[in-house]
Amino acid sequence: MGIQIETGQRGLTDPEMQKVIADAVPEQPLESNRKMNYFVKPRGRRLSEYEILCCYTQPTPDWIPGGLDWGDWTQKFHGGRPSWGNETTEMHTTDWHKHRDPAKRWHAIYVKDKAEEWRYTQRFLKQFSADGQIRTMDPVWRDEVLNDYLGAFCFNEYGLFNSHSSASRDCLGDTLRMSIAMIGLDKVDNAQMIQLERTFIAKLVPGFPESTAEPKREWTEGAIYKGARETVQDIWQATYDWNEILWAGHQVYDAIFGQFVRREFFLRLSSYYGDNLTPFFINQMQLYHSQTKGITGDMFFHCLGDDAEFGDYNRRLMRAWTDKWLPRTVNALKDFMGIFAKIPEIEHVTTRDAIEVALTRVFDDWTEDYADKIGYKVDKAALIKTVLSGLK
Amino acid sequence: MAISAATKAATDALAVNRAPTSVSAQEVHRWLQSFTWDFDKNRSKYPTKYKMANDTKEQFKLIAKEYARMESVKDERQFGSLQDVLTRIDAGNKVHPKWNETMKVISNFLEVGEYNAIAATGMLWDSASAPEQKNGYLAQTLDEIRHTNQCGYVNYYFTKHGQDAAGHNDARRTRTIGPLWKGMKRVFSDGFISGDAVECSINLQLVGEACFTNPLIVAVTEWAAANGDEITPTVFLSIETDELRHMANGYQTIVSIANDEAASKYLNTDLNNAFWTQQKYFTPVLGMMFEYGSHFKVEPWVKTWNRWVYEDWGGIWIGRLGKYGVESPASLRDAKKDAYWAHHDLFLLAYALWPTGFFRLTLPTAEEADWFEENYPGWHEHYGVIYEEWRKRGCEDPNSGFIPLMWFIENNHPIYIDRVSQVPFCPDLCKGASTLRVHEYNGKKNTFSDDWGERMWLTEPERYECQNMFEQYAGRELSEVIAELHGVRSDGKTLIAQPHTDKDGKMWTLDDIKALNCVFSDPVDAL
């Protein structure tokens, strides 16, 4: 048969065409190595599908550690700045391709998880409304705290989300770039879930203000989130080193401020005010926090902190960055203490003793999970004292 | 703290209001535009000469979770087909060998574009000020991860189930050896991420995606299916479902700068440069891959090009943007000329340099030569006679001691590389429009093949300094370069690249290449 086909003819299903193809295909495979990316060093015992699909997609030359290509960039920024360069971060490594998401999430796995969460969220909201669970919610908690202060926290998450844009542009590794984009999406998901909760309440409670105007006023002009707002703005727009953005955002600020606000304030207190709705959303945020912690922990502690050549230097730099961002984070938390004067008091729940215990949990976790890993000395009592000085 | 009377009344009413309800993605999305706030330091880290409007909207109105749901559904269909039915019918071994080789290149090179687009859209997400516009770019960032993984999956699938895994299984490492790679990086890597953010958007979304993904991702599925490959259409058509949103992002980029004074000054120049950049590589490479990398032919590349690039993009798509002052690129006319001969010119050079590939190439058969002559009158007289001479000298047989690169040297036909596009050209032999121009700058000679690229370089030479393969390999013996850059199969001696796909043909080894004593030189030195 001829080689010019008619529209719609397919080689697999047209018998004549398939015969031509079958005659050309070798009887035995020409290559016995059927493992894609066989040259990649696996993190586990064998190369995972995640490593096969993600590793070395980054086309950097060998003068960026870990790169497989040679030569310069084929087009640079105006003025000659390179497409990607070692100078975009103060961190050093022998291999920017070493990072792995501990959950081994490539895109399909990532969206499958989130799609399940969305479907379950839809089912949960229908059940929650049909069950009339909103009736148990304290009106002040609902109309003041959730509307204004959870609403304002939306902007915290939105600002942190935006801090991932330049990091996803500038970072030097493929698995890392994908991880950064995913944890960025999780942050905007948090912001959207907060607005989703407010919209949901507005559907159930006529008169509940769905608009973002009041929460935004609280975020931009109020005292409770002042320190948080200033810190988020600086992480997002005043920091250029993409590793510092991630360190400041995830290893310091969100690990302390974010954890207190989400876990120790909204999650812990909501049940005391008859709120069974907020924990549903906060727990999704906590799941994302925990997955992000795995990702950033792998990068900073395993890849950079334990790098054979640059580990000591990197840990020293992480300590220096912590020196820079910890006081701002503590100050943000101190400002946030003002919120306790806005809620109906419950003895040993919203009073100083309980707040101190909650703060201790947060700083204990942070010391063990972050500070200790880089040899950072923490005076927890002093930090907690500073934060508590913000109580009205 | 008192609650309002209205809220109190509403709260009381809840006692009887227990209708099941939920919140749709659109109900959340409509608040998105209000998620940002003004502050002193709020500006992009990637400056652009254009000002993107603060109130730019997006068209698809996705939130994070709805995005994930939509993509997850598509993934289920796609991976279900691949892992179930296509595997059961042994689809990997029912692909014509020539096309099996073509997909080593197309899938990996598209992966490069998709991967770099992650970074490109990260930059646009940073540059846009409107939250909806950021949201559109963000969804694209995630899409590009999806597409990177999908393209990888095609190579992965062919590695696992196909007839020749070599090249599919290590393309991310071996792609760097040959003459097609650096040009690929120019269009699909650096062109997307290095420059004014809007200029990068024009490269990626307005040209790369709106213009060339149609031939690259849609037309390729027709060629694939014709040649027995149902794996590629299964994946690439799923990729294309996302591309529509990306084209819309490009459209919105233009909308967002339409009222900016800078747009009237610079937009058409940036568009012209972006179009020329993309077409300079894709026009010859895609044409070459389709026509020379297939057995069954769908239609001449020049027709595909005219339909998708000239009429659909240059006419209809750009026409729609006319109200914003966008004009069809001035270089479109020159590109149309390239669409006729440039891919034939490129194949001549690619075949001459076949040992540096990570795929097998095949000389046109007699039947194909007739097809070329019928569709491109004058083909045989110019190219066909050369291939006949090469074949007569045994270029496919390792015992011949002949590779076509030697013919170029013997006949004094130097091959140069265009500094801006990184596309190789041979001014003596090209039937297309390429002509040699040379500029010396900072003690280095730079060669160019066309007016548009030369003009880009003359304006900003510091942007185009990348070494080419002849500069990099000068003085090195060919087999040594191949071995160092891992261009061999798992037996450690047979080349991944071969000059034929004949199942009974003998395969070339490193020793065969070494026996040629072929040493690279930089032809620019002789100028």
PDB file of N, CA, C and O in Angstrom, chain B residues 151-194:
ATOM      1  N   CYS B 151       4.459  14.165  29.461  1.00  0.00           N
ATOM      2  CA  CYS B 151       5.451  13.921  28.399  1.00  0.00           C
ATOM      3  C   CYS B 151       6.447  12.877  28.858  1.00  0.00           C
ATOM      4  O   CYS B 151       6.827  11.976  28.088  1.00  0.00           O
ATOM      5  N   GLY B 152       6.881  12.992  30.107  1.00  0.00           N
ATOM      6  CA  GLY B 152       7.787  11.979  30.663  1.00  0.00           C
ATOM      7  C   GLY B 152       7.132  10.609  30.597  1.00  0.00           C
ATOM      8  O   GLY B 152       7.792   9.600  30.335  1.00  0.00           O
ATOM      9  N   TYR B 153       5.833  10.589  30.820  1.00  0.00           N
ATOM     10  CA  TYR B 153       5.124   9.307  30.838  1.00  0.00           C
ATOM     11  C   TYR B 153       5.135   8.638  29.456  1.00  0.00           C
ATOM     12  O   TYR B 153       5.179   7.415  29.354  1.00  0.00           O
ATOM     13  N   VAL B 154       5.106   9.456  28.406  1.00  0.00           N
ATOM     14  CA  VAL B 154       5.162   8.882  27.053  1.00  0.00           C
ATOM     15  C   VAL B 154       6.497   8.160  26.849  1.00  0.00           C
ATOM     16  O   VAL B 154       6.543   7.010  26.406  1.00  0.00           O
ATOM     17  N   ASN B 155       7.595   8.838  27.203  1.00  0.00           N
ATOM     18  CA  ASN B 155       8.908   8.185  27.096  1.00  0.00           C
ATOM     19  C   ASN B 155       8.985   6.959  28.017  1.00  0.00           C
ATOM     20  O   ASN B 155       9.555   5.924  27.661  1.00  0.00           O
ATOM     21  N   TYR B 156       8.411   7.098  29.191  1.00  0.00           N
ATOM     22  CA  TYR B 156       8.380   6.006  30.185  1.00  0.00           C
ATOM     23  C   TYR B 156       7.633   4.802  29.608  1.00  0.00           C
ATOM     24  O   TYR B 156       8.062   3.654  29.726  1.00  0.00           O
ATOM     25  N   TYR B 157       6.504   5.092  28.950  1.00  0.00           N
ATOM     26  CA  TYR B 157       5.676   4.026  28.378  1.00  0.00           C
ATOM     27  C   TYR B 157       6.418   3.308  27.250  1.00  0.00           C
ATOM     28  O   TYR B 157       6.454   2.082  27.190  1.00  0.00           O
ATOM     29  N   PHE B 158       7.018   4.110  26.375  1.00  0.00           N
ATOM     30  CA  PHE B 158       7.783   3.504  25.276  1.00  0.00           C
ATOM     31  C   PHE B 158       8.989   2.727  25.814  1.00  0.00           C
ATOM     32  O   PHE B 158       9.389   1.712  25.240  1.00  0.00           O
ATOM     33  N   THR B 159       9.580   3.215  26.888  1.00  0.00           N
ATOM     34  CA  THR B 159      10.701   2.499  27.497  1.00  0.00           C
ATOM     35  C   THR B 159      10.253   1.127  27.973  1.00  0.00           C
ATOM     36  O   THR B 159      10.907   0.112  27.726  1.00  0.00           O
ATOM     37  N   LYS B 160       9.119   1.116  28.638  1.00  0.00           N
ATOM     38  CA  LYS B 160       8.642  -0.130  29.243  1.00  0.00           C
ATOM     39  C   LYS B 160       8.059  -1.097  28.223  1.00  0.00           C
ATOM     40  O   LYS B 160       8.235  -2.297  28.322  1.00  0.00           O
ATOM     41  N   HIS B 161       7.322  -0.556  27.268  1.00  0.00           N
ATOM     42  CA  HIS B 161       6.533  -1.429  26.398  1.00  0.00           C
ATOM     43  C   HIS B 161       6.946  -1.391  24.926  1.00  0.00           C
ATOM     44  O   HIS B 161       6.360  -2.127  24.130  1.00  0.00           O
ATOM     45  N   GLY B 162       7.900  -0.560  24.568  1.00  0.00           N
ATOM     46  CA  GLY B 162       8.203  -0.369  23.151  1.00  0.00           C
ATOM     47  C   GLY B 162       9.294  -1.275  22.625  1.00  0.00           C
ATOM     48  O   GLY B 162       9.844  -2.114  23.332  1.00  0.00           O
ATOM     49  N   GLN B 163       9.626  -1.065  21.368  1.00  0.00           N
ATOM     50  CA  GLN B 163      10.562  -1.933  20.640  1.00  0.00           C
ATOM     51  C   GLN B 163      12.019  -1.499  20.785  1.00  0.00           C
ATOM     52  O   GLN B 163      12.924  -2.290  20.568  1.00  0.00           O
ATOM     53  N   ASP B 164      12.247  -0.226  21.093  1.00  0.00           N
ATOM     54  CA  ASP B 164      13.624   0.245  21.278  1.00  0.00           C
ATOM     55  C   ASP B 164      13.644   1.295  22.388  1.00  0.00           C
ATOM     56  O   ASP B 164      13.393   2.478  22.163  1.00  0.00           O
ATOM     57  N   ALA B 165      13.970   0.851  23.587  1.00  0.00           N
ATOM     58  CA  ALA B 165      13.921   1.742  24.760  1.00  0.00           C
ATOM     59  C   ALA B 165      15.061   2.760  24.774  1.00  0.00           C
ATOM     60  O   ALA B 165      14.934   3.829  25.396  1.00  0.00           O
ATOM     61  N   ALA B 166      16.159   2.458  24.095  1.00  0.00           N
ATOM     62  CA  ALA B 166      17.335   3.352  24.161  1.00  0.00           C
ATOM     63  C   ALA B 166      16.974   4.734  23.633  1.00  0.00           C
ATOM     64  O   ALA B 166      16.441   4.865  22.530  1.00  0.00           O
ATOM     65  N   GLY B 167      17.275   5.752  24.389  1.00  0.00           N
ATOM     66  CA  GLY B 167      16.885   7.110  23.997  1.00  0.00           C
ATOM     67  C   GLY B 167      15.608   7.530  24.709  1.00  0.00           C
ATOM     68  O   GLY B 167      15.535   8.597  25.289  1.00  0.00           O
ATOM     69  N   HIS B 168      14.597   6.653  24.670  1.00  0.00           N
ATOM     70  CA  HIS B 168      13.411   6.929  25.492  1.00  0.00           C
ATOM     71  C   HIS B 168      13.813   6.879  26.966  1.00  0.00           C
ATOM     72  O   HIS B 168      13.296   7.646  27.780  1.00  0.00           O
ATOM     73  N   ASN B 169      14.709   5.954  27.305  1.00  0.00           N
ATOM     74  CA  ASN B 169      14.994   5.724  28.724  1.00  0.00           C
ATOM     75  C   ASN B 169      16.003   6.704  29.309  1.00  0.00           C
ATOM     76  O   ASN B 169      16.189   6.723  30.529  1.00  0.00           O
ATOM     77  N   ASP B 170      16.668   7.490  28.486  1.00  0.00           N
ATOM     78  CA  ASP B 170      17.665   8.423  29.051  1.00  0.00           C
ATOM     79  C   ASP B 170      17.729   9.749  28.281  1.00  0.00           C
ATOM     80  O   ASP B 170      18.769  10.409  28.272  1.00  0.00           O
ATOM     81  N   ALA B 171      16.604  10.133  27.684  1.00  0.00           N
ATOM     82  CA  ALA B 171      16.606  11.349  26.859  1.00  0.00           C
ATOM     83  C   ALA B 171      17.034  12.581  27.660  1.00  0.00           C
ATOM     84  O   ALA B 171      17.658  13.490  27.120  1.00  0.00           O
ATOM     85  N   ARG B 172      16.707  12.608  28.941  1.00  0.00           N
ATOM     86  CA  ARG B 172      17.037  13.808  29.734  1.00  0.00           C
ATOM     87  C   ARG B 172      18.549  13.985  29.880  1.00  0.00           C
ATOM     88  O   ARG B 172      19.017  15.049  30.256  1.00  0.00           O
ATOM     89  N   ARG B 173      19.285  12.921  29.614  1.00  0.00           N
ATOM     90  CA  ARG B 173      20.744  13.025  29.696  1.00  0.00           C
ATOM     91  C   ARG B 173      21.368  13.099  28.309  1.00  0.00           C
ATOM     92  O   ARG B 173      22.269  13.896  28.074  1.00  0.00           O
ATOM     93  N   THR B 174      20.872  12.289  27.363  1.00  0.00           N
ATOM     94  CA  THR B 174      21.550  12.188  26.071  1.00  0.00           C
ATOM     95  C   THR B 174      21.122  13.261  25.065  1.00  0.00           C
ATOM     96  O   THR B 174      21.764  13.442  24.043  1.00  0.00           O
ATOM     97  N   ARG B 175      20.043  13.975  25.381  1.00  0.00           N
ATOM     98  CA  ARG B 175      19.564  15.013  24.455  1.00  0.00           C
ATOM     99  C   ARG B 175      20.584  16.127  24.249  1.00  0.00           C
ATOM    100  O   ARG B 175      20.526  16.853  23.263  1.00  0.00           O
ATOM    101  N   THR B 176      21.508  16.256  25.190  1.00  0.00           N
ATOM    102  CA  THR B 176      22.428  17.400  25.148  1.00  0.00           C
ATOM    103  C   THR B 176      23.542  17.222  24.121  1.00  0.00           C
ATOM    104  O   THR B 176      24.306  18.147  23.876  1.00  0.00           O
ATOM    105  N   ILE B 177      23.660  16.027  23.526  1.00  0.00           N
ATOM    106  CA  ILE B 177      24.813  15.781  22.649  1.00  0.00           C
ATOM    107  C   ILE B 177      24.678  16.489  21.300  1.00  0.00           C
ATOM    108  O   ILE B 177      25.609  17.112  20.819  1.00  0.00           O
ATOM    109  N   GLY B 178      23.510  16.401  20.712  1.00  0.00           N
ATOM    110  CA  GLY B 178      23.370  16.712  19.286  1.00  0.00           C
ATOM    111  C   GLY B 178      22.960  18.120  18.915  1.00  0.00           C
ATOM    112  O   GLY B 178      22.818  18.992  19.770  1.00  0.00           O
ATOM    113  N   PRO B 179      22.754  18.337  17.601  1.00  0.00           N
ATOM    114  CA  PRO B 179      22.560  19.688  17.065  1.00  0.00           C
ATOM    115  C   PRO B 179      21.162  20.268  17.282  1.00  0.00           C
ATOM    116  O   PRO B 179      20.955  21.452  17.043  1.00  0.00           O
ATOM    117  N   LEU B 180      20.195  19.453  17.699  1.00  0.00           N
ATOM    118  CA  LEU B 180      18.837  19.980  17.850  1.00  0.00           C
ATOM    119  C   LEU B 180      18.571  20.566  19.228  1.00  0.00           C
ATOM    120  O   LEU B 180      17.596  21.283  19.438  1.00  0.00           O
ATOM    121  N   TRP B 181      19.450  20.256  20.196  1.00  0.00           N
ATOM    122  CA  TRP B 181      19.159  20.547  21.593  1.00  0.00           C
ATOM    123  C   TRP B 181      19.207  22.031  21.939  1.00  0.00           C
ATOM    124  O   TRP B 181      18.296  22.576  22.573  1.00  0.00           O
ATOM    125  N   LYS B 182      20.271  22.700  21.549  1.00  0.00           N
ATOM    126  CA  LYS B 182      20.396  24.098  21.993  1.00  0.00           C
ATOM    127  C   LYS B 182      19.295  24.976  21.385  1.00  0.00           C
ATOM    128  O   LYS B 182      18.808  25.899  22.033  1.00  0.00           O
ATOM    129  N   GLY B 183      18.919  24.681  20.153  1.00  0.00           N
ATOM    130  CA  GLY B 183      17.813  25.423  19.547  1.00  0.00           C
ATOM    131  C   GLY B 183      16.521  25.192  20.312  1.00  0.00           C
ATOM    132  O   GLY B 183      15.698  26.090  20.496  1.00  0.00           O
ATOM    133  N   MET B 184      16.386  23.941  20.752  1.00  0.00           N
ATOM    134  CA  MET B 184      15.218  23.600  21.581  1.00  0.00           C
ATOM    135  C   MET B 184      15.189  24.455  22.845  1.00  0.00           C
ATOM    136  O   MET B 184      14.147  24.979  23.251  1.00  0.00           O
ATOM    137  N   LYS B 185      16.348  24.597  23.451  1.00  0.00           N
ATOM    138  CA  LYS B 185      16.406  25.395  24.691  1.00  0.00           C
ATOM    139  C   LYS B 185      16.061  26.849  24.426  1.00  0.00           C
ATOM    140  O   LYS B 185      15.457  27.514  25.250  1.00  0.00           O
ATOM    141  N   ARG B 186      16.479  27.338  23.272  1.00  0.00           N
ATOM    142  CA  ARG B 186      16.181  28.749  22.978  1.00  0.00           C
ATOM    143  C   ARG B 186      14.672  28.979  22.938  1.00  0.00           C
ATOM    144  O   ARG B 186      14.151  29.912  23.553  1.00  0.00           O
ATOM    145  N   VAL B 187      13.946  28.126  22.210  1.00  0.00           N
ATOM    146  CA  VAL B 187      12.515  28.384  22.057  1.00  0.00           C
ATOM    147  C   VAL B 187      11.706  27.954  23.261  1.00  0.00           C
ATOM    148  O   VAL B 187      10.787  28.651  23.698  1.00  0.00           O
ATOM    149  N   PHE B 188      12.022  26.800  23.808  1.00  0.00           N
ATOM    150  CA  PHE B 188      11.133  26.205  24.806  1.00  0.00           C
ATOM    151  C   PHE B 188      11.662  26.338  26.229  1.00  0.00           C
ATOM    152  O   PHE B 188      10.993  25.941  27.170  1.00  0.00           O
ATOM    153  N   SER B 189      12.858  26.846  26.373  1.00  0.00           N
ATOM    154  CA  SER B 189      13.382  26.989  27.726  1.00  0.00           C
ATOM    155  C   SER B 189      13.608  28.467  27.985  1.00  0.00           C
ATOM    156  O   SER B 189      12.772  29.166  28.544  1.00  0.00           O
ATOM    157  N   ASP B 190      14.738  28.979  27.503  1.00  0.00           N
ATOM    158  CA  ASP B 190      15.116  30.351  27.843  1.00  0.00           C
ATOM    159  C   ASP B 190      14.146  31.384  27.272  1.00  0.00           C
ATOM    160  O   ASP B 190      13.911  32.422  27.885  1.00  0.00           O
ATOM    161  N   GLY B 191      13.589  31.099  26.096  1.00  0.00           N
ATOM    162  CA  GLY B 191      12.646  32.047  25.494  1.00  0.00           C
ATOM    163  C   GLY B 191      11.412  32.279  26.357  1.00  0.00           C
ATOM    164  O   GLY B 191      10.769  33.321  26.269  1.00  0.00           O
ATOM    165  N   PHE B 192      11.089  31.299  27.187  1.00  0.00           N
ATOM    166  CA  PHE B 192       9.909  31.426  28.048  1.00  0.00           C
ATOM    167  C   PHE B 192      10.218  32.118  29.371  1.00  0.00           C
ATOM    168  O   PHE B 192       9.302  32.608  30.039  1.00  0.00           O
ATOM    169  N   ILE B 193      11.461  32.073  29.797  1.00  0.00           N
ATOM    170  CA  ILE B 193      11.730  32.463  31.196  1.00  0.00           C
ATOM    171  C   ILE B 193      12.705  33.610  31.365  1.00  0.00           C
ATOM    172  O   ILE B 193      12.859  34.100  32.478  1.00  0.00           O
ATOM    173  N   SER B 194      13.385  34.021  30.297  1.00  0.00           N
ATOM    174  CA  SER B 194      14.442  35.014  30.477  1.00  0.00           C
ATOM    175  C   SER B 194      14.151  36.259  29.676  1.00  0.00           C
ATOM    176  O   SER B 194      14.381  36.304  28.466  1.00  0.00           O
TER     177      SER B 194
END
